[in-house]
Short mmCIF file of C-alpha atoms in Angstrom, two decimals:
data_model
loop_
_atom_site.label_atom_id
_atom_site.label_comp_id
_atom_site.label_asym_id
_atom_site.label_seq_id
_atom_site.Cartn_x
_atom_site.Cartn_y
_atom_site.Cartn_z
CA MET A 1 -87.32 154.48 62.56
CA LYS A 2 -89.19 157.61 63.63
CA LYS A 3 -85.89 159.52 63.76
CA ILE A 4 -85.09 158.36 60.24
CA SER A 5 -88.47 159.48 58.88
CA ARG A 6 -88.08 162.92 60.47
CA SER A 7 -84.68 163.42 58.90
CA SER A 8 -85.29 161.97 55.43
CA ASN A 9 -88.77 163.20 54.44
CA SER A 10 -89.56 159.74 53.04
CA LYS A 11 -92.81 158.20 54.18
CA LEU A 12 -92.21 155.09 56.25
CA LEU A 13 -94.36 152.04 55.64
CA LYS A 14 -96.05 150.49 58.67
CA MET A 15 -94.92 146.91 59.18
CA GLU A 16 -98.41 145.50 58.52
CA GLU A 17 -98.39 147.21 55.11
CA PHE A 18 -95.65 144.92 53.79
CA PHE A 19 -94.99 142.07 56.24
CA PRO A 20 -97.56 139.32 56.94
CA GLU A 21 -98.53 139.07 60.62
CA SER A 22 -95.80 136.98 62.26
CA PHE A 23 -94.90 135.66 65.71
CA ARG A 24 -91.69 134.24 67.16
CA LEU A 25 -92.37 130.96 68.93
CA ASP A 26 -89.15 131.12 70.98
CA LEU A 27 -90.45 134.23 72.81
CA LYS A 28 -93.08 133.36 75.41
CA ASP A 29 -95.18 136.53 75.01
CA GLU A 30 -95.32 136.20 71.23
CA ARG A 31 -96.01 132.47 71.47
CA ASN A 32 -98.94 133.03 73.85
CA ALA A 33 -100.29 135.87 71.69
CA PHE A 34 -100.26 133.58 68.64
CA PHE A 35 -102.03 130.68 70.36
CA LYS A 36 -104.63 133.08 71.76
CA LEU A 37 -105.27 134.58 68.32
CA CYS A 38 -105.25 131.37 66.33
CA LYS A 39 -108.62 129.78 67.05
CA GLU A 40 -110.51 129.91 63.76
CA GLU A 41 -109.87 128.09 60.46
CA GLN A 42 -107.02 129.90 58.74
CA ILE A 43 -103.65 128.91 57.35
CA TRP A 44 -100.34 129.80 58.99
CA ILE A 45 -96.89 128.86 57.74
CA CYS A 46 -94.38 127.76 60.35
CA LYS A 47 -90.69 127.97 59.55
CA PRO A 48 -87.42 127.68 61.47
CA SER A 49 -85.19 130.75 61.57
CA CYS A 50 -81.57 130.43 60.43
CA SER A 51 -82.44 127.76 57.88
CA ASN A 52 -82.87 127.63 54.12
CA GLN A 53 -84.12 125.57 51.18
CA GLY A 54 -87.55 125.14 52.76
CA ARG A 55 -86.18 122.77 55.41
CA GLY A 56 -88.45 122.29 58.43
CA ILE A 57 -91.34 124.33 57.01
CA PHE A 58 -94.90 123.11 57.52
CA LEU A 59 -98.41 124.54 57.26
CA LEU A 60 -100.83 124.91 60.15
CA LYS A 61 -104.18 124.54 58.40
CA ASN A 62 -106.66 124.13 61.25
CA PRO A 63 -107.05 124.54 65.05
CA ALA A 64 -106.17 120.84 65.60
CA ALA A 65 -102.73 121.33 63.99
CA VAL A 66 -102.19 124.46 66.11
CA ASN A 67 -103.16 122.56 69.30
CA THR A 68 -100.69 119.79 68.42
CA LEU A 69 -97.90 122.35 67.95
CA GLN A 70 -98.81 124.06 71.24
CA ALA A 71 -98.69 120.74 73.12
CA LYS A 72 -95.34 119.86 71.52
CA LEU A 73 -93.79 123.22 72.45
CA HIS A 74 -95.19 122.94 75.98
CA SER A 75 -93.74 119.44 76.51
CA THR A 76 -90.33 120.59 75.16
CA GLU A 77 -90.39 123.53 77.58
CA GLU A 78 -91.32 121.26 80.52
CA TYR A 79 -88.52 118.85 79.58
CA LEU A 80 -85.93 121.64 79.45
CA LEU A 81 -87.14 123.09 82.76
CA ASN A 82 -86.96 119.68 84.46
CA LYS A 83 -83.45 119.16 83.14
CA ARG A 84 -82.67 122.63 84.50
CA VAL A 85 -81.48 124.00 81.19
CA PRO A 86 -83.13 127.43 81.48
CA SER A 87 -80.88 128.97 78.84
CA LYS A 88 -82.24 126.68 76.11
CA ALA A 89 -85.48 128.03 74.65
CA PRO A 90 -87.66 126.05 72.22
CA GLN A 91 -86.26 125.95 68.68
CA ALA A 92 -86.40 129.42 67.14
CA ARG A 93 -89.37 129.30 64.80
CA ILE A 94 -91.59 131.90 63.26
CA VAL A 95 -95.27 131.51 62.36
CA GLN A 96 -96.48 133.78 59.61
CA ARG A 97 -100.00 134.38 58.35
CA TYR A 98 -100.31 132.61 55.01
CA ILE A 99 -101.31 134.82 52.07
CA HIS A 100 -103.87 132.56 50.46
CA GLN A 101 -104.84 134.76 47.50
CA PRO A 102 -101.52 135.22 45.72
CA LEU A 103 -101.30 136.54 42.19
CA LEU A 104 -100.86 133.55 39.86
CA LEU A 105 -98.83 133.23 36.67
CA GLU A 106 -100.49 130.72 34.34
CA GLY A 107 -102.28 129.28 37.37
CA LYS A 108 -99.07 128.81 39.37
CA LYS A 109 -97.94 130.40 42.61
CA PHE A 110 -94.75 132.45 42.41
CA ASP A 111 -92.55 134.82 44.34
CA VAL A 112 -89.66 137.11 43.43
CA ARG A 113 -86.10 136.77 44.71
CA SER A 114 -84.17 140.05 44.49
CA TYR A 115 -80.91 141.07 46.12
CA LEU A 116 -79.69 143.62 48.62
CA LEU A 117 -75.91 144.03 48.69
CA VAL A 118 -74.50 145.67 51.80
CA ALA A 119 -71.29 146.55 49.99
CA CYS A 120 -69.67 148.37 52.89
CA THR A 121 -70.50 149.10 56.55
CA ALA A 122 -67.98 151.87 57.18
CA PRO A 123 -69.57 153.96 55.68
CA TYR A 124 -72.78 152.15 54.69
CA VAL A 125 -73.08 151.51 50.95
CA LEU A 126 -76.08 149.57 49.62
CA PHE A 127 -76.98 148.25 46.18
CA PHE A 128 -80.13 146.66 44.79
CA ALA A 129 -80.17 143.98 42.08
CA GLN A 130 -83.18 142.69 40.19
CA GLY A 131 -83.41 138.96 40.60
CA TYR A 132 -85.80 136.47 39.10
CA VAL A 133 -89.27 134.96 39.46
CA ARG A 134 -89.65 131.50 41.05
CA LEU A 135 -92.73 129.47 40.09
CA THR A 136 -94.14 126.15 41.24
CA CYS A 137 -94.35 123.16 38.89
CA VAL A 138 -98.07 122.62 39.46
CA ASN A 139 -101.16 124.81 39.64
CA TYR A 140 -102.01 126.53 42.91
CA ASP A 141 -104.54 125.00 45.29
CA ALA A 142 -104.72 126.59 48.75
CA ALA A 143 -106.17 123.38 50.22
CA SER A 144 -103.35 121.14 48.96
CA ASP A 145 -101.15 119.34 51.50
CA ASP A 146 -98.31 119.16 48.97
CA LEU A 147 -95.64 121.67 50.03
CA THR A 148 -94.40 121.98 46.42
CA VAL A 149 -97.70 123.80 45.70
CA HIS A 150 -96.97 126.40 48.41
CA LEU A 151 -93.17 126.87 48.41
CA THR A 152 -91.47 128.11 45.26
CA ASN A 153 -87.76 127.62 45.91
CA GLN A 154 -85.82 125.28 43.64
CA TYR A 155 -84.84 122.92 46.46
CA MET A 156 -88.53 122.28 47.19
CA GLN A 157 -89.61 122.13 43.53
CA LYS A 158 -87.01 119.40 42.88
CA LYS A 159 -89.14 117.15 45.08
CA ASN A 160 -91.99 117.36 42.57
CA SER A 161 -92.04 114.55 39.99
CA LEU A 162 -92.64 117.06 37.19
CA TYR A 163 -89.55 119.13 38.00
CA SER A 164 -87.11 117.45 35.62
CA GLN A 165 -89.30 118.20 32.59
CA LEU A 166 -90.43 121.65 33.77
CA LYS A 167 -87.36 123.06 35.50
CA ASP A 168 -86.68 125.78 32.91
CA GLU A 169 -90.29 126.94 33.32
CA THR A 170 -89.95 127.32 37.10
CA VAL A 171 -87.71 130.40 36.79
CA TRP A 172 -88.57 133.51 34.76
CA ARG A 173 -86.45 136.55 33.96
CA MET A 174 -87.86 139.82 35.25
CA GLU A 175 -88.26 140.99 31.62
CA HIS A 176 -90.52 137.98 30.90
CA PHE A 177 -92.52 138.71 34.07
CA ASN A 178 -92.85 142.38 33.09
CA SER A 179 -94.13 141.50 29.60
CA TYR A 180 -96.59 139.00 31.08
CA VAL A 181 -98.00 141.57 33.55
CA ASN A 182 -98.26 144.17 30.76
CA GLU A 183 -100.16 141.73 28.56
CA LYS A 184 -102.40 139.93 31.07
CA PHE A 185 -103.06 142.35 33.92
CA ARG A 186 -102.32 145.91 32.84
CA LYS A 187 -105.73 146.83 31.42
CA THR A 188 -107.93 144.75 33.73
CA ASN A 189 -106.16 145.97 36.87
CA GLY A 190 -105.47 149.53 35.73
CA LEU A 191 -101.70 149.18 36.16
CA PRO A 192 -99.16 151.60 34.70
CA LYS A 193 -97.05 150.29 31.82
CA ASP A 194 -94.04 148.28 33.00
CA TRP A 195 -95.47 148.01 36.53
CA VAL A 196 -92.77 145.42 37.36
CA PHE A 197 -89.89 147.82 36.65
CA THR A 198 -91.54 150.93 38.11
CA VAL A 199 -94.02 150.48 40.97
CA PHE A 200 -92.96 146.99 42.05
CA THR A 201 -89.21 147.66 41.88
CA LYS A 202 -89.56 150.92 43.85
CA ARG A 203 -91.62 149.13 46.53
CA MET A 204 -89.01 146.34 46.84
CA GLN A 205 -86.27 148.95 47.26
CA GLN A 206 -88.32 150.90 49.81
CA ILE A 207 -88.98 147.76 51.89
CA MET A 208 -85.34 146.60 51.72
CA LEU A 209 -84.05 150.00 52.76
CA GLN A 210 -86.49 150.24 55.64
CA CYS A 211 -85.52 146.77 56.91
CA PHE A 212 -81.84 147.65 56.62
CA LEU A 213 -82.31 150.90 58.56
CA ALA A 214 -84.20 149.04 61.29
CA ALA A 215 -81.42 146.45 61.68
CA LYS A 216 -78.22 148.32 60.86
CA HIS A 217 -77.31 149.05 64.49
CA LYS A 218 -76.92 145.27 65.00
CA LEU A 219 -74.37 144.89 62.21
CA ASP A 220 -70.66 144.55 62.85
CA ARG A 221 -69.05 147.60 61.25
CA LYS A 222 -65.59 147.10 59.87
CA LEU A 223 -63.90 148.08 56.63
CA GLY A 224 -64.07 145.10 54.26
CA TYR A 225 -67.28 143.64 55.69
CA PHE A 226 -70.08 143.06 53.18
CA ASP A 227 -73.06 140.79 52.70
CA LEU A 228 -75.36 139.70 49.90
CA ILE A 229 -78.93 139.21 51.10
CA GLY A 230 -81.67 137.44 49.14
CA CYS A 231 -85.08 139.10 49.63
CA ASP A 232 -88.28 137.21 48.80
CA PHE A 233 -91.40 139.10 47.78
CA LEU A 234 -94.91 137.86 47.10
CA ILE A 235 -97.56 139.79 45.15
CA ASP A 236 -101.20 139.15 46.01
CA GLU A 237 -104.12 139.29 43.59
CA ASN A 238 -104.67 142.97 44.47
CA PHE A 239 -101.05 143.69 43.44
CA LYS A 240 -100.05 144.38 47.02
CA VAL A 241 -96.37 143.59 47.63
CA TRP A 242 -95.42 141.49 50.67
CA LEU A 243 -91.94 140.77 52.03
CA LEU A 244 -91.83 137.09 53.02
CA GLU A 245 -88.27 136.94 54.33
CA MET A 246 -84.70 138.15 53.94
CA ASN A 247 -82.03 135.49 53.61
CA ALA A 248 -78.40 135.64 54.56
CA ASN A 249 -76.46 133.10 52.48
CA PRO A 250 -78.93 133.05 49.53
CA ALA A 251 -78.75 130.07 47.16
CA LEU A 252 -76.47 130.71 44.19
CA HIS A 253 -77.14 127.47 42.29
CA THR A 254 -77.39 127.60 38.49
CA ASN A 255 -79.56 124.59 37.71
CA CYS A 256 -81.59 126.14 34.89
CA GLN A 257 -80.85 128.51 32.01
CA VAL A 258 -82.21 131.73 33.55
CA LEU A 259 -80.17 131.17 36.72
CA ARG A 260 -77.05 130.46 34.63
CA ASP A 261 -77.51 133.93 33.11
CA ILE A 262 -78.39 135.81 36.32
CA ILE A 263 -76.45 134.31 39.24
CA PRO A 264 -72.86 134.64 37.90
CA ALA A 265 -73.56 138.32 37.14
CA VAL A 266 -74.88 138.91 40.68
CA VAL A 267 -71.78 137.26 42.17
CA HIS A 268 -69.40 139.07 39.80
CA GLU A 269 -70.99 142.47 40.45
CA SER A 270 -71.00 141.86 44.21
CA LEU A 271 -67.27 141.19 44.19
#
């Protein structure tokens, strides 16, 4: 990354400027660092890697929950060692510091799914596509144990009893989001007009590009290879932009009107 910044004149973001503090639980050093750090009352979100639709995600809301997880991982490790299966590490999971003061839209938590298309790897050709805003069905409460309050994806929101009557309100077009920010936040927060399509969009592109440059040496390079990656961003109440995760195999369901308008175009343009 340092080589890239020297050659391109663009200022590189430090990881902590856009990615919540995270640890891999399948790596012993990172696992130990997390358990050492995590002593006081704070919320962490624990999620499996190589999964989607919110499967296997849970919140660690207090030291007791962290101790339970530590004991579980330790017993799994002991079991694998005793069975002499050294190659099998504990399930690949990541714990990520929970951003507990997100910006809210009409009282609801939201995040933004946008797209990075790696159209070609020989040579590299990248495209960015605006996506959509994903909202929860119910108002945000950091203390809630209901995962549908914390996770915005459609698969998780379907588990909420209000989903069937609210499903078209759980997804906003970026134009609607932009108008809402202009109307509700622009003056009070001193934002430039159309913050969503200027500052926010540029920051998403900057973060996506930086992540791509950091990982591109791991990609198989062959003419005809491409990939569509779904990138999830959260905005906190100070209008700081956070990358939550980047998803291979992003959901392309069209179960509400906004998605019926957006997803086919994303697929069509990708092809």
